[in-house]
Short mmCIF file of C-alpha atoms in Angstrom, two decimals:
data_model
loop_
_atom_site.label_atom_id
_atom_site.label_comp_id
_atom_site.label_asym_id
_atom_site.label_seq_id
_atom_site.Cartn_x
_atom_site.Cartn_y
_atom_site.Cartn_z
CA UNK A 113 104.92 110.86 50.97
CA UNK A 114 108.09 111.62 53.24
CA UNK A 115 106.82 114.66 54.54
CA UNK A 116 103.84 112.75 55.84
CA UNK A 117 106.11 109.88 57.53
CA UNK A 118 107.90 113.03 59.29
CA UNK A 119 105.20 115.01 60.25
CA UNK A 120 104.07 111.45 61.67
CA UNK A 121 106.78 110.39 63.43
CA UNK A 122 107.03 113.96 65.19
CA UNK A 123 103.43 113.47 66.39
CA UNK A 124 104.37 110.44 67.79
CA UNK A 125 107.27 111.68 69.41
CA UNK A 126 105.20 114.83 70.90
CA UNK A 127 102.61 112.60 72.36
CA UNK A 128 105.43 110.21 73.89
CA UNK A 129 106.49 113.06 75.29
CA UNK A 130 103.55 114.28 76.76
CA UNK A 131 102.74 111.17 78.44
CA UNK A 132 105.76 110.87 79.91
CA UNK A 133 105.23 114.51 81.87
CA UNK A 134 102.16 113.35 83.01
CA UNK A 135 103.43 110.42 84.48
CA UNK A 136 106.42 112.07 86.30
CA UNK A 137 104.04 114.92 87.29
CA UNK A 138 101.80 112.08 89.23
CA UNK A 139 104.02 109.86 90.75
CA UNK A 140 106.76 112.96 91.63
CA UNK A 141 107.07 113.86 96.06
CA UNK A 142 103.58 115.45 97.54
CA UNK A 143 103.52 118.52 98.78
CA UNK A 144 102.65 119.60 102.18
CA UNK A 145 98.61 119.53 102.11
CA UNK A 146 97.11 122.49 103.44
CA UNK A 147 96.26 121.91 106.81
CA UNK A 148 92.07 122.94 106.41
CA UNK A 149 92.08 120.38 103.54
CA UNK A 150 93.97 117.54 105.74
CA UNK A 151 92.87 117.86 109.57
CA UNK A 152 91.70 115.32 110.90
CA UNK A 153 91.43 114.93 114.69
CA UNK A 154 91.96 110.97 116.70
CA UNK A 155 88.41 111.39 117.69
CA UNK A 156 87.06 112.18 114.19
CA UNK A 157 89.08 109.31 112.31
CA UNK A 158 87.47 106.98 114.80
CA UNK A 159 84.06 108.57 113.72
CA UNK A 160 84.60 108.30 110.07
CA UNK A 161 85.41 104.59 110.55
CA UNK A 162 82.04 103.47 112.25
CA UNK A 163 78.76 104.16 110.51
CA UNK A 164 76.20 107.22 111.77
CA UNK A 165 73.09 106.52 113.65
CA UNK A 166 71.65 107.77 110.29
CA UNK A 167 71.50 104.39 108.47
CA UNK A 168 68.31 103.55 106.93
CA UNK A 169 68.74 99.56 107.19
CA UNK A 170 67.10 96.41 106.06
CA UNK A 171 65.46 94.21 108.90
CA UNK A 172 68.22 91.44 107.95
CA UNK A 173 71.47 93.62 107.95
CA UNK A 174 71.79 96.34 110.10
CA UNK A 175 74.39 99.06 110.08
CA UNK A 176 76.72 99.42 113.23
CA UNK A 177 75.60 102.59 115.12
CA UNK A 178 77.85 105.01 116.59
CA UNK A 179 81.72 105.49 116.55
CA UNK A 180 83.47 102.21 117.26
CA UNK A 181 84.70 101.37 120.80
CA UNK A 182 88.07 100.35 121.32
CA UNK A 183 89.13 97.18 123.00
CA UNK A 184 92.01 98.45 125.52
CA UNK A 185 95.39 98.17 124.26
CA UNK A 186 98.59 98.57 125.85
CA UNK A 187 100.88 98.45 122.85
CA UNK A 188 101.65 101.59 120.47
CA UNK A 189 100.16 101.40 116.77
CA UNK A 190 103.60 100.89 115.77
CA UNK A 191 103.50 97.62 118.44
CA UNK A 192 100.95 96.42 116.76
CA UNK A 193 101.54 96.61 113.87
CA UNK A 194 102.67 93.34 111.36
CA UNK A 195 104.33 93.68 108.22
CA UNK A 196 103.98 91.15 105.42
CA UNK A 197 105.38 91.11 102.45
CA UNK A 198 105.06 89.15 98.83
CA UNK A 199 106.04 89.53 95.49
CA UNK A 200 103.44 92.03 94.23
CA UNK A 201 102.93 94.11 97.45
CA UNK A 202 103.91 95.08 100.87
CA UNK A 203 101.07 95.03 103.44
CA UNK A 204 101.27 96.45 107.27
CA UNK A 205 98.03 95.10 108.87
CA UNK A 206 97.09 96.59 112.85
CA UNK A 207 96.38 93.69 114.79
CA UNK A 208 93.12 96.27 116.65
CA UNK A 209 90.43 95.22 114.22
CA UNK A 210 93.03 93.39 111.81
CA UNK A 211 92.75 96.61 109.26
CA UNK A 212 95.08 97.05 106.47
CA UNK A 213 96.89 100.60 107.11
CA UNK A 214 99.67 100.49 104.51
CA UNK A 215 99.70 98.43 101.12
CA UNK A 216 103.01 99.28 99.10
CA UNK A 217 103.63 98.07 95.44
CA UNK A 218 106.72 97.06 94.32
CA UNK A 219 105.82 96.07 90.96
CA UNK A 220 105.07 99.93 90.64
CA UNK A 221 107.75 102.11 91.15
CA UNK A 222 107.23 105.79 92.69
CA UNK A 223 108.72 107.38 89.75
CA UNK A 224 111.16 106.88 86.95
CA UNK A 225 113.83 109.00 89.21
CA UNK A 226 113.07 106.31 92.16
CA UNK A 227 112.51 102.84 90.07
CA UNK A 228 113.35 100.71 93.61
CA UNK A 229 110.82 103.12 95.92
CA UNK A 230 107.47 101.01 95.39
CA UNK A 231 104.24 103.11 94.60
CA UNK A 232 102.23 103.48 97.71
CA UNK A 233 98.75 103.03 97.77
CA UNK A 234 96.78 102.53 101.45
CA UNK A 235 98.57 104.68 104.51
CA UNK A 236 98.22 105.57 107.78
CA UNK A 237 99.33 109.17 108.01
CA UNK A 238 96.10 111.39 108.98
CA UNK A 239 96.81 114.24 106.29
CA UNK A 240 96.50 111.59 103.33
CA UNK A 241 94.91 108.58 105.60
CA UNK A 242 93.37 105.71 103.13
CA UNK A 243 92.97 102.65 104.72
CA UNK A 244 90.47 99.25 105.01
CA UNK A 245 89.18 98.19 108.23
CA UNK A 246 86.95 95.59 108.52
CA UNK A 247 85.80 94.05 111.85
CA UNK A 248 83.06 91.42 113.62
CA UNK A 249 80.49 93.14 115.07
CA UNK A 250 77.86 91.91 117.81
CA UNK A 251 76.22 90.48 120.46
CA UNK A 252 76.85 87.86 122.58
CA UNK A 253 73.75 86.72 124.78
CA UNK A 254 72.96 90.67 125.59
CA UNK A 255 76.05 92.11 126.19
CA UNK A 256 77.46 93.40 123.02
CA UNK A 257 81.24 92.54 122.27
CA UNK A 258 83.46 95.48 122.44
CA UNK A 259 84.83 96.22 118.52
CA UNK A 260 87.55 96.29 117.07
CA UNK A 261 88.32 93.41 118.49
CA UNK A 262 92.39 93.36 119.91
CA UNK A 263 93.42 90.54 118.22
CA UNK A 264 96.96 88.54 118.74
CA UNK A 265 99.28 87.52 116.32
CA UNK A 266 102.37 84.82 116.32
CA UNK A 267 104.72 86.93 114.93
CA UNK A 268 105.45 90.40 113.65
CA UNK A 269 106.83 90.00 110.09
CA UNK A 270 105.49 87.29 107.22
CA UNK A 271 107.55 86.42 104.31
CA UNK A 272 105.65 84.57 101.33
CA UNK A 273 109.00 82.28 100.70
CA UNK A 274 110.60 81.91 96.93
CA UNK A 275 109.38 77.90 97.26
CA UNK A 276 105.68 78.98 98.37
CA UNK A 277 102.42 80.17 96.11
CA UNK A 278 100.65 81.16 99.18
CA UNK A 279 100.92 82.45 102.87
CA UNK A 280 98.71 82.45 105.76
CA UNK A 281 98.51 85.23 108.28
CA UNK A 282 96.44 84.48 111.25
CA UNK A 283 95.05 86.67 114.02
CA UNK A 284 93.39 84.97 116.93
CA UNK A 285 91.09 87.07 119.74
CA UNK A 286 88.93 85.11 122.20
CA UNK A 287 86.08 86.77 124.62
CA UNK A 288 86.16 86.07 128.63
CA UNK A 289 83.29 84.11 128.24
CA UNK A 290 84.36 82.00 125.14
CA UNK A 291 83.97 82.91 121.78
CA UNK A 292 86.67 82.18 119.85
CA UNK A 293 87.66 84.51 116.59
CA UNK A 294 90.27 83.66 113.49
CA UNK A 295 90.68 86.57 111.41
CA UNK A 296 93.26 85.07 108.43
CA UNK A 297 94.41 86.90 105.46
CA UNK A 298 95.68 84.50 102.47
CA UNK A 299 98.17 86.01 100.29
CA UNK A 300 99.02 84.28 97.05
CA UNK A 301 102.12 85.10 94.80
CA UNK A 302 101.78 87.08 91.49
CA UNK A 303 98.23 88.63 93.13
CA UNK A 304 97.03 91.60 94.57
CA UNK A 305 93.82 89.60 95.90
CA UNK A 306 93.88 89.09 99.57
CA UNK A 307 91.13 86.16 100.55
CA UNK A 308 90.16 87.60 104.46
CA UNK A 309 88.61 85.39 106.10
CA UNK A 310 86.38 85.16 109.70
CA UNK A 311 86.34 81.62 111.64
CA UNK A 312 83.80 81.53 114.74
CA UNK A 313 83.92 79.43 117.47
CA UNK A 314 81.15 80.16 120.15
CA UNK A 315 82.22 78.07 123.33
CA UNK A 316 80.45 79.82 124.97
CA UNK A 317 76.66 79.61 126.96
CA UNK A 318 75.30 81.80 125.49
CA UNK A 319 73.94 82.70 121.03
CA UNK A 320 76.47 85.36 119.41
CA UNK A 321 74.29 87.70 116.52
CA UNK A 322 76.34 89.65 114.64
CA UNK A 323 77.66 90.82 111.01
CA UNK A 324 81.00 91.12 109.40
CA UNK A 325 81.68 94.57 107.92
CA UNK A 326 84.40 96.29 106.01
CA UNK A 327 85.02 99.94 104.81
CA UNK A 328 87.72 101.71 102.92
CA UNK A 329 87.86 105.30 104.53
CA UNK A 330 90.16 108.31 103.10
CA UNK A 331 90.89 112.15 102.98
CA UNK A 332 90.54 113.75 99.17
CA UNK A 333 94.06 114.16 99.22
CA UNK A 334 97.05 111.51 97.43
CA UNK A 335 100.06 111.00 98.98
CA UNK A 336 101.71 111.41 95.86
CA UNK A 337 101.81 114.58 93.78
CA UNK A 338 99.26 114.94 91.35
CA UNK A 339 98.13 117.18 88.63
CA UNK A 340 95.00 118.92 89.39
CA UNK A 341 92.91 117.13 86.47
CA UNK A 342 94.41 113.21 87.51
CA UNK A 343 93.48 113.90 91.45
CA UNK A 344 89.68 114.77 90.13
CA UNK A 345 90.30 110.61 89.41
CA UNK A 346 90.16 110.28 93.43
CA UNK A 347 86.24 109.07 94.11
CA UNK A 348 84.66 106.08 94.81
CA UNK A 349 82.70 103.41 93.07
CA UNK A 350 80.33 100.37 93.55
CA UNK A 351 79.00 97.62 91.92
CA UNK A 352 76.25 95.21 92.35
CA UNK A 353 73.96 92.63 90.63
CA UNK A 354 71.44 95.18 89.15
CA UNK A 355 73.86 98.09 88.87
CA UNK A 356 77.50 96.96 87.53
CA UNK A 357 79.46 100.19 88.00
CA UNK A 358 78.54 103.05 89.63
CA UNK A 359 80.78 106.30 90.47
CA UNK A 360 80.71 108.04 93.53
CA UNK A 361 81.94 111.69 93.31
CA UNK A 362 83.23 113.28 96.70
CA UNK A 363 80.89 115.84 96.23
CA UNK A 364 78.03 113.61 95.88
CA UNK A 365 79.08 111.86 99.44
CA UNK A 366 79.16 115.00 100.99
CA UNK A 367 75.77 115.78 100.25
CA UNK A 368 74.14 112.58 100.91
CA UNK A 369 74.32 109.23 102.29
CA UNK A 370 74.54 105.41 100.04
CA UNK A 371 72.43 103.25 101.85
CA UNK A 372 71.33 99.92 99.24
CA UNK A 373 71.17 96.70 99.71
CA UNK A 374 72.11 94.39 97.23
CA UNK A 375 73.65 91.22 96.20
CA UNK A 376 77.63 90.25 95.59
CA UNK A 377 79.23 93.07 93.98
CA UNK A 378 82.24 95.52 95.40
CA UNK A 379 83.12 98.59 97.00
CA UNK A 380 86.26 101.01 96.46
CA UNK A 381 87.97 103.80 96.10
CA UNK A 382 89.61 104.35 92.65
CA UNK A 383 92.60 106.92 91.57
CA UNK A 384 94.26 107.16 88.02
CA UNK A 385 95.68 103.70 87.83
CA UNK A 386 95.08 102.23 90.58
CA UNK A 387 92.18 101.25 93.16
CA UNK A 388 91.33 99.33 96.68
CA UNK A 389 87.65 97.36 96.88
CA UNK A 390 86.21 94.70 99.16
CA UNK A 391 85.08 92.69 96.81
CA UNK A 392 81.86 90.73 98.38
CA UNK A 393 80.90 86.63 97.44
CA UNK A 394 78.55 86.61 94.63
CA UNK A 395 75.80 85.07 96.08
CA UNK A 396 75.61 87.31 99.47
CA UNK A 397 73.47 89.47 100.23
CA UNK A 398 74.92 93.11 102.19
CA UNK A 399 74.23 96.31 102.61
CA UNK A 400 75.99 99.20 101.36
CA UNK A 401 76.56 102.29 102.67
CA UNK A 402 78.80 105.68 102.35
CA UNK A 403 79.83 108.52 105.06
CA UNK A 404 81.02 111.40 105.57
CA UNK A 405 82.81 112.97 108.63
CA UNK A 406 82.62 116.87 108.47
CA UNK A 407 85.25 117.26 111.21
CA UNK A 408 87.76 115.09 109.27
CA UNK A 409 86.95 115.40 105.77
CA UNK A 410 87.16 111.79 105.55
CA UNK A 411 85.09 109.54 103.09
CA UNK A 412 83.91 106.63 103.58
CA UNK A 413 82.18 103.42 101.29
CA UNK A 414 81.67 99.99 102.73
CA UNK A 415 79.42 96.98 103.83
CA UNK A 416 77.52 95.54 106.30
CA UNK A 417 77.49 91.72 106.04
CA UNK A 418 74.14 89.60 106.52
CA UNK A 419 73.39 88.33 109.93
CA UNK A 420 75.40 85.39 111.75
CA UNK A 421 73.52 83.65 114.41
CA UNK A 422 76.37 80.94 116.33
CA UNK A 423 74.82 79.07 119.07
CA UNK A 424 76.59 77.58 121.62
CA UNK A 425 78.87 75.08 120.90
CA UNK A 426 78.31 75.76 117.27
CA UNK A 427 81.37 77.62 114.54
CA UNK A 428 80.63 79.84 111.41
CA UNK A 429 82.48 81.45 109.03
CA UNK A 430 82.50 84.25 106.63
CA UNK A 431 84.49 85.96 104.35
CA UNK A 432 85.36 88.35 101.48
CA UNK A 433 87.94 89.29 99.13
CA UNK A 434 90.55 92.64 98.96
CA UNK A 435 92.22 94.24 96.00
CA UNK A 436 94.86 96.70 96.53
CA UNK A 437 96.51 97.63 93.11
CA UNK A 438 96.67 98.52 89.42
CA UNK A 439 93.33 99.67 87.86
CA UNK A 440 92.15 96.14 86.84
CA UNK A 441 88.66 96.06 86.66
CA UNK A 442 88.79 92.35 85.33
CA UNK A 443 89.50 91.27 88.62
CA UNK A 444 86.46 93.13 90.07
#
């Protein structure tokens, strides 16, 4: 009987062990990619972030054709960039499109070695680039508004305060001839759940068509170090009414293209432990779609909202959810 109690608790002790390896093997500094696995050109990210001319679309929700064009900007990415920050993550957001380009996690440290460096999940760097745009495409009368749209913000650095459950960050763009655009992004405290939100306003003479979409594009490669069996964990998934979860391999993107409508559900990317997804209201219905850019290896899974028609002198507004976290499916 004591042999048995020993020979347990040294199994116990072996498989302690062996989880703690893996752990410190993950989370440990990343290695210089190899630059044929991590290229990836201005010009090609741009590509990767705008849907093909390849879509096969429903007559309700189209998707966006071509790479996106740029509204003119005279500040740096760095310039406009916003940080905000709450008690379960760090967020940088570009005011160009309002896309998320960093999400940090302090509640997660890097490593054991580092226990005050949070784990970082979204970034901005082009050899490991994983980030979530999402943008208001359209038309207003026939001239088609130029996206991403260059949106303004009040200030450059948002605190949720120690007194406050939630903050409000609010990005404001208006056309020359008078639609008016709110992006906001609601942060509450002890969540990873950003509510993103699009308000509207068409002052304007003339009817704005158009859809909301959202994406979350990367390269196959973590920025933190990984053993080769947890970074086969890097893929995609999606989930919608008739089909609750469904992985998407890397390989399978490469080979061909996700084009299915459906109603509610999510899109993301997923990692041991932790995932991203625009998470879509349950009663809307969207296309989904995947890419992939050749030139960049960079993947891509998002959604193409239904169709807003705003007459003049008339406001809408739309919106979706985005996780950025722990692998909480519960929350999906």
């Amino acid at each position: 009987m004591e042999n048995r109690r020993t020979i347990l608790i040294i199994a116990l002790f072996i498989i302690g062990f062996v989880l703690w390896t893996n752990w410190e093997k993950e989370f440990g500094p990343q290695p210089t990619p190899k630059a044929h696995e991590t290229a990836a050109t201005t010009t090609g990210t741009s590509q990767a972030l705008a849907p093909s001319a390849k879509a096969s679309t429903s007559a309700d929700v189209t998707v966006p054709i071509g790479p996106a064009t740029s509204q003119s900007s005279t500040q740096t990415p760095a310039e406009r960039t916003i940080q905000v920050h709450t008690d379960t993550m760090n967020v940088a957001i570009d005011t160009l499109g309002g896309k998320i380009i960093r999400s940090n996690l302090p509640k997660y440290p890097l490593s054991q070695k580092t226990p005050n460096v949070p784990f970082p999940l979204l970034n901005d760097k082009s050899a490991t680039l994983y980030v979530a745009p999402s943008n208001l495409v359209g038309t207003l009368g026939k001239e088609k508004i130029v996206s991403p749209l260059n949106f303004k913000a009040s200030g450059t650095s948002y605190q949720l305060e120690p007194s406050k459950d939630h903050l409000t960050v609010l990005l404001n763009w208006q056309d020359p001839q008078g639609l008016k655009v709110t992006k906001s992004f609601l942060f509450t405290r002890g969540s990873n759940l950003i509510n993103v939100g699009y308000k509207i306003d068409n002052t304007s003479k003339e009817m704005f068509t158009g859809h909301v979409t959202g994406n979350l594009t990367r390269t196959p490669v973590s920025n933190v170090k990984m053993s080769k069996m947890l970074h086969n964990t890097l893929m995609a998934a999606y989930s919608t009414k008739e089909t609750p979860y469904t992985k998407l391999k890397f390989k399978t993107m490469r080979k061909e293209d996700l084009t299915q409508r459906a109603q509610g559900g999510w899109v993301a990317m997923t990692q041991r432990y932790f995932l991203s997804a625009w998470i879509l209201p349950s009663q809307q219905m969207s296309n989904l779609y995947s890419r992939y850019n050749s030139d960049s290896d960079l993947y891509t899974l998002g959604f193409v909202g239904p169709t807003l028609s705003i007459a003049p002198g008339q406001t809408a507004t739309a919106g979706m959810r985005f996780y950025t976290g722990s692998e909480n499916t519960e929350i999906l």
